[in-house]
PDB file of C-alpha atoms in Angstrom:
ATOM      1  CA  MET P   1      61.512 -20.998   0.683  1.00  0.00           C
ATOM      2  CA  PHE P   2      60.811 -17.657   2.294  1.00  0.00           C
ATOM      3  CA  ARG P   3      62.157 -14.475   0.717  1.00  0.00           C
ATOM      4  CA  LEU P   4      64.815 -12.797   2.976  1.00  0.00           C
ATOM      5  CA  LEU P   5      65.633  -9.129   3.154  1.00  0.00           C
ATOM      6  CA  GLY P   6      69.153  -8.718   4.454  1.00  0.00           C
ATOM      7  CA  SER P   7      70.370 -10.296   7.724  1.00  0.00           C
ATOM      8  CA  ILE P   8      68.032  -8.438  10.161  1.00  0.00           C
ATOM      9  CA  CYS P   9      67.059 -10.786  12.898  1.00  0.00           C
ATOM     10  CA  VAL P  10      63.361 -11.389  12.818  1.00  0.00           C
ATOM     11  CA  LEU P  11      62.902 -11.109  16.577  1.00  0.00           C
ATOM     12  CA  ALA P  12      63.718  -7.371  16.272  1.00  0.00           C
ATOM     13  CA  THR P  13      60.762  -6.788  14.001  1.00  0.00           C
ATOM     14  CA  PHE P  14      58.253  -7.956  16.623  1.00  0.00           C
ATOM     15  CA  LEU P  15      56.738  -5.143  18.597  1.00  0.00           C
ATOM     16  CA  THR P  16      56.634  -5.280  22.379  1.00  0.00           C
ATOM     17  CA  SER P  17      53.772  -6.874  24.223  1.00  0.00           C
ATOM     18  CA  ALA P  18      50.572  -4.769  24.553  1.00  0.00           C
ATOM     19  CA  PRO P  19      47.122  -5.255  25.904  1.00  0.00           C
ATOM     20  CA  PRO P  20      44.691  -6.913  23.436  1.00  0.00           C
ATOM     21  CA  ALA P  21      42.789  -3.741  22.576  1.00  0.00           C
ATOM     22  CA  GLU P  22      45.906  -1.785  21.784  1.00  0.00           C
ATOM     23  CA  ALA P  23      47.455  -4.694  19.939  1.00  0.00           C
ATOM     24  CA  ALA P  24      44.353  -4.866  17.704  1.00  0.00           C
ATOM     25  CA  GLU P  25      45.082  -1.494  16.227  1.00  0.00           C
ATOM     26  CA  THR P  26      48.720  -2.257  15.548  1.00  0.00           C
ATOM     27  CA  GLY P  27      48.553  -5.823  14.355  1.00  0.00           C
ATOM     28  CA  ARG P  28      51.034  -6.949  17.151  1.00  0.00           C
ATOM     29  CA  LEU P  29      49.424 -10.282  17.951  1.00  0.00           C
ATOM     30  CA  VAL P  30      48.649 -13.459  15.955  1.00  0.00           C
ATOM     31  CA  ALA P  31      45.582 -15.602  16.290  1.00  0.00           C
ATOM     32  CA  VAL P  32      45.711 -19.327  15.448  1.00  0.00           C
ATOM     33  CA  THR P  33      42.908 -21.800  14.845  1.00  0.00           C
ATOM     34  CA  ASP P  34      43.909 -24.733  17.004  1.00  0.00           C
ATOM     35  CA  GLN P  35      41.857 -27.828  15.979  1.00  0.00           C
ATOM     36  CA  SER P  36      41.440 -31.096  17.812  1.00  0.00           C
ATOM     37  CA  TYR P  37      40.264 -34.300  16.106  1.00  0.00           C
ATOM     38  CA  ASP P  38      40.635 -36.463  19.267  1.00  0.00           C
ATOM     39  CA  ASN P  39      38.980 -34.045  21.689  1.00  0.00           C
ATOM     40  CA  LEU P  40      36.723 -31.588  19.751  1.00  0.00           C
ATOM     41  CA  PRO P  41      35.756 -29.439  22.749  1.00  0.00           C
ATOM     42  CA  ALA P  42      39.514 -28.795  23.337  1.00  0.00           C
ATOM     43  CA  ALA P  43      39.699 -26.844  20.016  1.00  0.00           C
ATOM     44  CA  ARG P  44      40.421 -23.187  20.551  1.00  0.00           C
ATOM     45  CA  ILE P  45      41.074 -19.799  19.005  1.00  0.00           C
ATOM     46  CA  ARG P  46      44.426 -18.853  20.594  1.00  0.00           C
ATOM     47  CA  LEU P  47      45.712 -15.233  20.534  1.00  0.00           C
ATOM     48  CA  MET P  48      49.485 -15.269  20.759  1.00  0.00           C
ATOM     49  CA  ASP P  49      52.303 -12.765  21.178  1.00  0.00           C
ATOM     50  CA  PRO P  50      55.147 -13.225  18.697  1.00  0.00           C
ATOM     51  CA  ALA P  51      57.384 -11.033  20.935  1.00  0.00           C
ATOM     52  CA  VAL P  52      57.416 -13.996  23.417  1.00  0.00           C
ATOM     53  CA  ALA P  53      59.727 -16.689  22.089  1.00  0.00           C
ATOM     54  CA  ASP P  54      58.209 -19.631  23.953  1.00  0.00           C
ATOM     55  CA  TRP P  55      54.569 -20.018  22.921  1.00  0.00           C
ATOM     56  CA  ASP P  56      54.139 -22.812  25.536  1.00  0.00           C
ATOM     57  CA  THR P  57      54.189 -20.128  28.328  1.00  0.00           C
ATOM     58  CA  ALA P  58      51.395 -18.174  29.874  1.00  0.00           C
ATOM     59  CA  ALA P  59      53.199 -14.943  28.890  1.00  0.00           C
ATOM     60  CA  ALA P  60      52.609 -15.737  25.200  1.00  0.00           C
ATOM     61  CA  ARG P  61      48.874 -16.464  25.485  1.00  0.00           C
ATOM     62  CA  LYS P  62      46.807 -13.276  25.460  1.00  0.00           C
ATOM     63  CA  TRP P  63      43.264 -14.687  24.841  1.00  0.00           C
ATOM     64  CA  THR P  64      41.531 -18.007  24.097  1.00  0.00           C
ATOM     65  CA  TRP P  65      37.998 -18.649  22.923  1.00  0.00           C
ATOM     66  CA  SER P  66      35.660 -21.514  22.154  1.00  0.00           C
ATOM     67  CA  PRO P  67      31.831 -21.666  22.058  1.00  0.00           C
ATOM     68  CA  THR P  68      30.095 -22.688  25.292  1.00  0.00           C
ATOM     69  CA  SER P  69      26.629 -22.431  26.741  1.00  0.00           C
ATOM     70  CA  ALA P  70      27.999 -19.751  29.091  1.00  0.00           C
ATOM     71  CA  ASN P  71      28.934 -17.496  26.218  1.00  0.00           C
ATOM     72  CA  GLY P  72      25.675 -17.936  24.369  1.00  0.00           C
ATOM     73  CA  PHE P  73      26.199 -21.025  22.150  1.00  0.00           C
ATOM     74  CA  SER P  74      23.847 -23.550  23.705  1.00  0.00           C
ATOM     75  CA  GLY P  75      22.785 -25.897  20.999  1.00  0.00           C
ATOM     76  CA  LEU P  76      25.697 -25.010  18.672  1.00  0.00           C
ATOM     77  CA  THR P  77      28.735 -26.477  20.500  1.00  0.00           C
ATOM     78  CA  GLY P  78      28.386 -29.586  18.359  1.00  0.00           C
ATOM     79  CA  ALA P  79      29.228 -27.511  15.266  1.00  0.00           C
ATOM     80  CA  TRP P  80      32.684 -26.895  16.780  1.00  0.00           C
ATOM     81  CA  GLY P  81      35.973 -28.644  16.894  1.00  0.00           C
ATOM     82  CA  LEU P  82      37.731 -27.793  13.628  1.00  0.00           C
ATOM     83  CA  PRO P  83      38.035 -23.987  13.653  1.00  0.00           C
ATOM     84  CA  SER P  84      38.907 -22.786  10.160  1.00  0.00           C
ATOM     85  CA  ASP P  85      39.078 -19.018  10.261  1.00  0.00           C
ATOM     86  CA  VAL P  86      39.048 -16.090  12.644  1.00  0.00           C
ATOM     87  CA  LYS P  87      39.209 -12.301  12.013  1.00  0.00           C
ATOM     88  CA  LEU P  88      39.146  -9.275  14.218  1.00  0.00           C
ATOM     89  CA  ARG P  89      36.762  -6.447  13.146  1.00  0.00           C
ATOM     90  CA  MET P  90      35.030  -3.443  14.488  1.00  0.00           C
ATOM     91  CA  LYS P  91      31.194  -2.929  14.702  1.00  0.00           C
ATOM     92  CA  ALA P  92      29.647   0.169  16.066  1.00  0.00           C
ATOM     93  CA  ASP P  93      32.903   1.325  17.502  1.00  0.00           C
ATOM     94  CA  ALA P  94      33.473  -1.940  19.441  1.00  0.00           C
ATOM     95  CA  TYR P  95      35.820  -4.808  18.649  1.00  0.00           C
ATOM     96  CA  VAL P  96      34.230  -7.999  17.461  1.00  0.00           C
ATOM     97  CA  ALA P  97      35.558 -11.275  15.915  1.00  0.00           C
ATOM     98  CA  VAL P  98      34.095 -13.580  13.261  1.00  0.00           C
ATOM     99  CA  VAL P  99      34.848 -17.230  13.435  1.00  0.00           C
ATOM    100  CA  THR P 100      34.080 -20.331  11.280  1.00  0.00           C
ATOM    101  CA  ASP P 101      34.536 -24.038  11.940  1.00  0.00           C
ATOM    102  CA  SER P 102      34.576 -26.869   9.435  1.00  0.00           C
ATOM    103  CA  ARG P 103      32.053 -28.682  11.477  1.00  0.00           C
ATOM    104  CA  GLY P 104      29.551 -25.937  10.647  1.00  0.00           C
ATOM    105  CA  LEU P 105      29.700 -23.029  13.032  1.00  0.00           C
ATOM    106  CA  ALA P 106      29.732 -19.444  11.719  1.00  0.00           C
ATOM    107  CA  ALA P 107      29.708 -16.804  14.481  1.00  0.00           C
ATOM    108  CA  LEU P 108      30.107 -13.145  15.360  1.00  0.00           C
ATOM    109  CA  ILE P 109      31.298 -12.614  18.931  1.00  0.00           C
ATOM    110  CA  GLY P 110      32.279  -9.691  21.112  1.00  0.00           C
ATOM    111  CA  TYR P 111      35.994  -9.202  21.720  1.00  0.00           C
ATOM    112  CA  PRO P 112      37.378  -9.779  24.235  1.00  0.00           C
ATOM    113  CA  SER P 113      34.123 -10.860  26.020  1.00  0.00           C
ATOM    114  CA  GLY P 114      33.576 -13.845  23.675  1.00  0.00           C
ATOM    115  CA  GLN P 115      29.817 -13.438  23.973  1.00  0.00           C
ATOM    116  CA  ARG P 116      27.620 -14.478  21.079  1.00  0.00           C
ATOM    117  CA  LEU P 117      26.296 -11.633  18.831  1.00  0.00           C
ATOM    118  CA  TRP P 118      25.161 -13.840  15.966  1.00  0.00           C
ATOM    119  CA  ALA P 119      25.607 -17.519  15.032  1.00  0.00           C
ATOM    120  CA  VAL P 120      24.230 -20.265  12.759  1.00  0.00           C
ATOM    121  CA  ASN P 121      25.158 -23.826  11.918  1.00  0.00           C
ATOM    122  CA  VAL P 122      26.152 -23.678   8.186  1.00  0.00           C
ATOM    123  CA  GLY P 123      26.381 -27.543   8.232  1.00  0.00           C
ATOM    124  CA  SER P 124      29.434 -29.787   8.542  1.00  0.00           C
ATOM    125  CA  ALA P 125      28.666 -31.212   5.107  1.00  0.00           C
ATOM    126  CA  ASN P 126      29.377 -27.773   3.656  1.00  0.00           C
ATOM    127  CA  ASN P 127      32.783 -27.431   5.357  1.00  0.00           C
ATOM    128  CA  PRO P 128      32.959 -23.611   6.072  1.00  0.00           C
ATOM    129  CA  HIS P 129      36.486 -22.292   5.559  1.00  0.00           C
ATOM    130  CA  SER P 130      36.384 -18.518   5.751  1.00  0.00           C
ATOM    131  CA  ILE P 131      34.287 -15.663   7.161  1.00  0.00           C
ATOM    132  CA  GLU P 132      33.980 -11.871   6.871  1.00  0.00           C
ATOM    133  CA  LEU P 133      32.004  -9.109   8.560  1.00  0.00           C
ATOM    134  CA  LEU P 134      30.416  -6.669   6.139  1.00  0.00           C
ATOM    135  CA  PRO P 135      29.827  -2.990   6.946  1.00  0.00           C
ATOM    136  CA  ASP P 136      26.029  -3.349   7.217  1.00  0.00           C
ATOM    137  CA  GLY P 137      26.458  -6.020   9.860  1.00  0.00           C
ATOM    138  CA  ASN P 138      25.891  -9.057   7.677  1.00  0.00           C
ATOM    139  CA  VAL P 139      28.351 -11.845   7.498  1.00  0.00           C
ATOM    140  CA  ALA P 140      29.902 -13.616   4.475  1.00  0.00           C
ATOM    141  CA  VAL P 141      30.876 -17.259   4.646  1.00  0.00           C
ATOM    142  CA  ALA P 142      32.803 -19.360   2.134  1.00  0.00           C
ATOM    143  CA  ALA P 143      32.205 -23.179   2.241  1.00  0.00           C
ATOM    144  CA  SER P 144      34.285 -25.497   0.134  1.00  0.00           C
ATOM    145  CA  THR P 145      32.329 -28.840  -0.128  1.00  0.00           C
ATOM    146  CA  ASP P 146      29.084 -27.524  -1.570  1.00  0.00           C
ATOM    147  CA  GLY P 147      31.084 -24.650  -3.170  1.00  0.00           C
ATOM    148  CA  PHE P 148      29.354 -21.424  -2.316  1.00  0.00           C
ATOM    149  CA  VAL P 149      29.787 -17.971  -0.693  1.00  0.00           C
ATOM    150  CA  ARG P 150      26.788 -16.888   1.297  1.00  0.00           C
ATOM    151  CA  VAL P 151      25.958 -13.530   2.814  1.00  0.00           C
ATOM    152  CA  TYR P 152      23.957 -14.161   5.927  1.00  0.00           C
ATOM    153  CA  THR P 153      21.582 -11.513   7.289  1.00  0.00           C
ATOM    154  CA  ALA P 154      23.293 -11.310  10.675  1.00  0.00           C
ATOM    155  CA  SER P 155      22.189  -7.708  10.897  1.00  0.00           C
ATOM    156  CA  GLN P 156      18.600  -8.902  11.330  1.00  0.00           C
ATOM    157  CA  GLY P 157      19.053 -10.854  14.585  1.00  0.00           C
ATOM    158  CA  SER P 158      21.310 -13.074  16.609  1.00  0.00           C
ATOM    159  CA  SER P 159      20.080 -16.255  14.880  1.00  0.00           C
ATOM    160  CA  SER P 160      19.117 -14.860  11.487  1.00  0.00           C
ATOM    161  CA  ALA P 161      19.791 -17.662   8.977  1.00  0.00           C
ATOM    162  CA  ALA P 162      18.534 -16.086   5.712  1.00  0.00           C
ATOM    163  CA  TYR P 163      21.205 -15.641   3.110  1.00  0.00           C
ATOM    164  CA  ALA P 164      22.013 -14.762  -0.475  1.00  0.00           C
ATOM    165  CA  SER P 165      24.332 -17.199  -2.216  1.00  0.00           C
ATOM    166  CA  TYR P 166      26.974 -17.254  -5.018  1.00  0.00           C
ATOM    167  CA  ALA P 167      28.101 -20.482  -6.479  1.00  0.00           C
ATOM    168  CA  LEU P 168      31.953 -20.935  -6.168  1.00  0.00           C
ATOM    169  CA  PRO P 169      33.447 -24.441  -6.423  1.00  0.00           C
ATOM    170  CA  ASP P 170      35.842 -25.137  -3.576  1.00  0.00           C
ATOM    171  CA  ALA P 171      35.213 -21.781  -2.012  1.00  0.00           C
ATOM    172  CA  HIS P 172      37.959 -21.030   0.549  1.00  0.00           C
ATOM    173  CA  GLY P 173      38.221 -17.261   1.091  1.00  0.00           C
ATOM    174  CA  VAL P 174      36.293 -14.069   1.573  1.00  0.00           C
ATOM    175  CA  GLN P 175      37.663 -10.527   2.138  1.00  0.00           C
ATOM    176  CA  TRP P 176      35.840  -7.158   2.115  1.00  0.00           C
ATOM    177  CA  ASP P 177      37.326  -4.282   0.120  1.00  0.00           C
ATOM    178  CA  PRO P 178      36.217  -1.038   1.690  1.00  0.00           C
ATOM    179  CA  THR P 179      37.735   1.145  -1.046  1.00  0.00           C
ATOM    180  CA  ARG P 180      35.903  -0.564  -3.867  1.00  0.00           C
ATOM    181  CA  GLN P 181      32.950  -1.689  -1.811  1.00  0.00           C
ATOM    182  CA  VAL P 182      33.174  -5.250  -3.045  1.00  0.00           C
ATOM    183  CA  LEU P 183      33.664  -8.652  -1.540  1.00  0.00           C
ATOM    184  CA  TRP P 184      36.672 -10.634  -2.863  1.00  0.00           C
ATOM    185  CA  VAL P 185      36.117 -14.320  -3.006  1.00  0.00           C
ATOM    186  CA  LEU P 186      38.474 -17.253  -3.678  1.00  0.00           C
ATOM    187  CA  GLY P 187      37.761 -20.786  -4.805  1.00  0.00           C
ATOM    188  CA  GLY P 188      39.687 -23.166  -7.013  1.00  0.00           C
ATOM    189  CA  SER P 189      41.605 -21.038  -9.525  1.00  0.00           C
ATOM    190  CA  LYS P 190      39.030 -18.214  -9.368  1.00  0.00           C
ATOM    191  CA  LEU P 191      39.413 -14.899  -7.516  1.00  0.00           C
ATOM    192  CA  ALA P 192      36.433 -12.645  -8.085  1.00  0.00           C
ATOM    193  CA  ALA P 193      34.891  -9.448  -6.701  1.00  0.00           C
ATOM    194  CA  LEU P 194      31.265  -9.437  -5.855  1.00  0.00           C
ATOM    195  CA  LYS P 195      29.033  -6.407  -5.543  1.00  0.00           C
ATOM    196  CA  ILE P 196      26.423  -6.590  -2.884  1.00  0.00           C
ATOM    197  CA  THR P 197      23.126  -4.739  -3.616  1.00  0.00           C
ATOM    198  CA  GLY P 198      19.643  -5.065  -2.333  1.00  0.00           C
ATOM    199  CA  THR P 199      19.141  -4.384   1.358  1.00  0.00           C
ATOM    200  CA  ALA P 200      20.668  -5.701   4.570  1.00  0.00           C
ATOM    201  CA  ALA P 201      17.558  -7.861   4.996  1.00  0.00           C
ATOM    202  CA  ALA P 202      17.606  -9.096   1.409  1.00  0.00           C
ATOM    203  CA  PRO P 203      21.081  -8.898  -0.140  1.00  0.00           C
ATOM    204  CA  LYS P 204      21.912  -9.727  -3.691  1.00  0.00           C
ATOM    205  CA  LEU P 205      25.391 -10.762  -5.041  1.00  0.00           C
ATOM    206  CA  THR P 206      26.716  -9.997  -8.485  1.00  0.00           C
ATOM    207  CA  GLU P 207      30.181 -10.770  -9.870  1.00  0.00           C
ATOM    208  CA  VAL P 208      31.843  -7.515 -11.202  1.00  0.00           C
ATOM    209  CA  ALA P 209      35.423  -8.539 -11.730  1.00  0.00           C
ATOM    210  CA  SER P 210      37.804 -11.476 -11.708  1.00  0.00           C
ATOM    211  CA  VAL P 211      41.563 -12.098 -11.751  1.00  0.00           C
ATOM    212  CA  PRO P 212      42.958 -14.361 -14.384  1.00  0.00           C
ATOM    213  CA  GLY P 213      46.050 -16.592 -14.116  1.00  0.00           C
ATOM    214  CA  LEU P 214      45.799 -18.171 -10.690  1.00  0.00           C
ATOM    215  CA  THR P 215      46.649 -21.911 -10.311  1.00  0.00           C
ATOM    216  CA  GLY P 216      44.219 -24.324  -8.814  1.00  0.00           C
ATOM    217  CA  GLY P 217      43.548 -25.153  -5.165  1.00  0.00           C
ATOM    218  CA  GLY P 218      42.890 -21.536  -4.025  1.00  0.00           C
ATOM    219  CA  HIS P 219      43.256 -21.584  -0.256  1.00  0.00           C
ATOM    220  CA  ASP P 220      43.851 -18.312   1.604  1.00  0.00           C
ATOM    221  CA  LEU P 221      42.891 -14.656   0.919  1.00  0.00           C
ATOM    222  CA  THR P 222      44.048 -11.881   3.159  1.00  0.00           C
ATOM    223  CA  PRO P 223      45.116  -8.186   2.961  1.00  0.00           C
ATOM    224  CA  VAL P 224      48.628  -7.015   2.545  1.00  0.00           C
ATOM    225  CA  LEU P 225      48.482  -4.636   5.502  1.00  0.00           C
ATOM    226  CA  GLU P 226      51.541  -2.597   4.358  1.00  0.00           C
ATOM    227  CA  ASN P 227      49.930  -1.888   0.929  1.00  0.00           C
ATOM    228  CA  HIS P 228      46.244  -1.064   0.780  1.00  0.00           C
ATOM    229  CA  ASP P 229      45.944  -2.079  -2.836  1.00  0.00           C
ATOM    230  CA  LEU P 230      47.268  -5.635  -2.500  1.00  0.00           C
ATOM    231  CA  LEU P 231      45.756  -9.032  -1.434  1.00  0.00           C
ATOM    232  CA  TRP P 232      47.658 -12.185  -0.450  1.00  0.00           C
ATOM    233  CA  VAL P 233      46.446 -15.290  -2.252  1.00  0.00           C
ATOM    234  CA  SER P 234      47.735 -18.833  -1.690  1.00  0.00           C
ATOM    235  CA  THR P 235      46.906 -21.790  -3.871  1.00  0.00           C
ATOM    236  CA  GLY P 236      48.083 -25.394  -3.930  1.00  0.00           C
ATOM    237  CA  SER P 237      51.335 -24.501  -5.669  1.00  0.00           C
ATOM    238  CA  LYS P 238      51.853 -20.678  -5.536  1.00  0.00           C
ATOM    239  CA  VAL P 239      51.587 -17.559  -3.396  1.00  0.00           C
ATOM    240  CA  TYR P 240      50.490 -14.339  -5.131  1.00  0.00           C
ATOM    241  CA  GLN P 241      50.091 -10.660  -4.466  1.00  0.00           C
ATOM    242  CA  VAL P 242      47.176  -9.352  -6.470  1.00  0.00           C
ATOM    243  CA  SER P 243      46.281  -5.689  -7.146  1.00  0.00           C
ATOM    244  CA  LYS P 244      42.679  -4.899  -6.290  1.00  0.00           C
ATOM    245  CA  SER P 245      42.656  -1.754  -8.370  1.00  0.00           C
ATOM    246  CA  THR P 246      43.713  -3.486 -11.614  1.00  0.00           C
ATOM    247  CA  ALA P 247      42.518  -7.073 -10.847  1.00  0.00           C
ATOM    248  CA  THR P 248      45.920  -8.457 -11.935  1.00  0.00           C
ATOM    249  CA  ILE P 249      48.668 -10.547 -10.362  1.00  0.00           C
ATOM    250  CA  VAL P 250      51.659  -8.385  -9.501  1.00  0.00           C
ATOM    251  CA  THR P 251      53.850 -10.963  -7.628  1.00  0.00           C
ATOM    252  CA  THR P 252      54.113 -14.775  -8.026  1.00  0.00           C
ATOM    253  CA  LEU P 253      56.121 -16.960  -5.584  1.00  0.00           C
ATOM    254  CA  ASN P 254      56.699 -20.632  -6.197  1.00  0.00           C
ATOM    255  CA  GLU P 255      55.698 -21.815  -2.703  1.00  0.00           C
ATOM    256  CA  ALA P 256      53.384 -24.745  -2.379  1.00  0.00           C
ATOM    257  CA  GLY P 257      51.080 -25.889   0.461  1.00  0.00           C
ATOM    258  CA  ILE P 258      50.706 -22.627   2.268  1.00  0.00           C
ATOM    259  CA  LYS P 259      47.476 -23.040   4.280  1.00  0.00           C
ATOM    260  CA  SER P 260      47.492 -19.358   5.562  1.00  0.00           C
ATOM    261  CA  ILE P 261      49.405 -16.251   4.815  1.00  0.00           C
ATOM    262  CA  SER P 262      49.013 -12.763   6.166  1.00  0.00           C
ATOM    263  CA  SER P 263      51.290  -9.857   6.996  1.00  0.00           C
ATOM    264  CA  MET P 264      51.667  -7.307   9.708  1.00  0.00           C
ATOM    265  CA  PRO P 265      51.634  -3.582   8.964  1.00  0.00           C
ATOM    266  CA  ASN P 266      55.485  -3.691   9.144  1.00  0.00           C
ATOM    267  CA  ALA P 267      55.459  -6.389   6.356  1.00  0.00           C
ATOM    268  CA  GLN P 268      56.312  -9.244   8.700  1.00  0.00           C
ATOM    269  CA  GLU P 269      54.800 -12.306   7.053  1.00  0.00           C
ATOM    270  CA  VAL P 270      52.957 -14.927   8.992  1.00  0.00           C
ATOM    271  CA  ARG P 271      52.344 -18.358   7.474  1.00  0.00           C
ATOM    272  CA  THR P 272      51.284 -21.895   8.243  1.00  0.00           C
ATOM    273  CA  THR P 273      52.252 -25.040   6.297  1.00  0.00           C
ATOM    274  CA  PRO P 274      51.303 -28.679   7.145  1.00  0.00           C
ATOM    275  CA  LYS P 275      53.946 -30.421   9.258  1.00  0.00           C
ATOM    276  CA  SER P 276      54.738 -34.069   9.074  1.00  0.00           C
ATOM    277  CA  GLY P 277      53.516 -35.921  12.263  1.00  0.00           C
ATOM    278  CA  CYS P 278      50.598 -33.566  12.882  1.00  0.00           C
ATOM    279  CA  ARG P 279      47.222 -35.307  13.459  1.00  0.00           C
ATOM    280  CA  THR P 280      45.918 -34.274   9.946  1.00  0.00           C
ATOM    281  CA  ASP P 281      47.564 -33.632   6.592  1.00  0.00           C
ATOM    282  CA  TRP P 282      46.710 -29.889   6.884  1.00  0.00           C
ATOM    283  CA  CYS P 283      47.765 -29.069  10.453  1.00  0.00           C
ATOM    284  CA  THR P 284      50.951 -27.900  12.187  1.00  0.00           C
ATOM    285  CA  ASP P 285      52.216 -26.981  15.634  1.00  0.00           C
ATOM    286  CA  THR P 286      54.387 -24.220  14.218  1.00  0.00           C
ATOM    287  CA  VAL P 287      53.791 -20.698  12.874  1.00  0.00           C
ATOM    288  CA  ASN P 288      56.404 -19.321  10.543  1.00  0.00           C
ATOM    289  CA  PHE P 289      57.511 -15.676  10.305  1.00  0.00           C
ATOM    290  CA  ALA P 290      59.521 -14.128   7.424  1.00  0.00           C
ATOM    291  CA  VAL P 291      60.698 -10.957   5.749  1.00  0.00           C
ATOM    292  CA  PRO P 292      62.799  -9.536   7.224  1.00  0.00           C
ATOM    293  CA  GLY P 293      64.718 -12.626   8.578  1.00  0.00           C
ATOM    294  CA  THR P 294      62.952 -15.796   9.616  1.00  0.00           C
ATOM    295  CA  ALA P 295      61.670 -17.244  12.892  1.00  0.00           C
ATOM    296  CA  THR P 296      59.200 -19.812  14.129  1.00  0.00           C
ATOM    297  CA  ARG P 297      56.841 -20.045  17.100  1.00  0.00           C
ATOM    298  CA  LYS P 298      55.637 -23.453  18.335  1.00  0.00           C
ATOM    299  CA  ILE P 299      52.725 -24.569  20.529  1.00  0.00           C
ATOM    300  CA  THR P 300      53.498 -28.073  21.708  1.00  0.00           C
ATOM    301  CA  GLY P 301      50.670 -30.506  20.854  1.00  0.00           C
ATOM    302  CA  ALA P 302      48.699 -27.950  18.850  1.00  0.00           C
ATOM    303  CA  GLU P 303      46.879 -28.691  15.628  1.00  0.00           C
ATOM    304  CA  ILE P 304      47.077 -25.306  13.940  1.00  0.00           C
ATOM    305  CA  TYR P 305      45.349 -24.747  10.662  1.00  0.00           C
ATOM    306  CA  LYS P 306      45.599 -21.018  10.093  1.00  0.00           C
ATOM    307  CA  ALA P 307      47.381 -18.095  11.674  1.00  0.00           C
ATOM    308  CA  ARG P 308      46.024 -14.557  11.413  1.00  0.00           C
ATOM    309  CA  VAL P 309      47.549 -11.192  12.135  1.00  0.00           C
ATOM    310  CA  TRP P 310      45.120  -9.796  14.770  1.00  0.00           C
ATOM    311  CA  SER P 311      44.240  -6.513  13.175  1.00  0.00           C
ATOM    312  CA  SER P 312      40.726  -4.985  12.669  1.00  0.00           C
ATOM    313  CA  ARG P 313      41.828  -3.465   9.337  1.00  0.00           C
ATOM    314  CA  TYR P 314      40.314  -4.681   6.100  1.00  0.00           C
ATOM    315  CA  GLU P 315      43.320  -3.449   4.151  1.00  0.00           C
TER     316      GLU P 315
END
């Protein structure tokens, strides 16, 4: 059950609609990974406005994206259909987005142009689950089936497929920490910090810290945008807030099955949980908002896996 703070109506906490570029700075919008088992090319990243109550209307839809030959993904569209993560970032003073798909695609694209900047097929057998842009232009990818975190040398070219790897069973999350200059990674019951050394062309990964006490089934890893020191972590049975500075758990919530959790800079929580009747046992057509108050937003017929606050901030 969501935590509530008073009786404030959740709708009042949503900021008014704004153009995508402005919204990126304020965390006003929410991106969802809408999958499609029955029609893989129909899968989309959908950028939605929580201030609009009806997500089936054009007013709520601010941007959509999928890989096509026209936006530079010729030869890679077959690695698409089950988008698993998306994050907004900045690169050389321009907005970009990083995207993964469980069928294999890992990509860096311009935002809002959607044009390819870098992409590789990690392999559907590896099941990529999460992605992060690093300050040097390289890209980190977590894949669950083979259990690894890779740092791809995306800085070296639009198809650069070289990588450094760190073994992490059931890897599901990656999140850069600009204050400590480490990459936080989540898999199973392990949350660890990796130092990246070497060069952009030949990176090396070394574990430098870990957080004890998590339950198994680690699933989502995102920043608590209202507190620079904290990370959200969801597992099969719990939701945690973890302090990066002390590498300890500071809050534990007995909430199971949370596939994604993030929060806006005003502390509004954004979550997805599997819904009965959806095409898979991990999808939903509804995004839940909480603290303060509660609300939901629904896209009829959607197969949403994750919802992400659309913010370029790492923390």
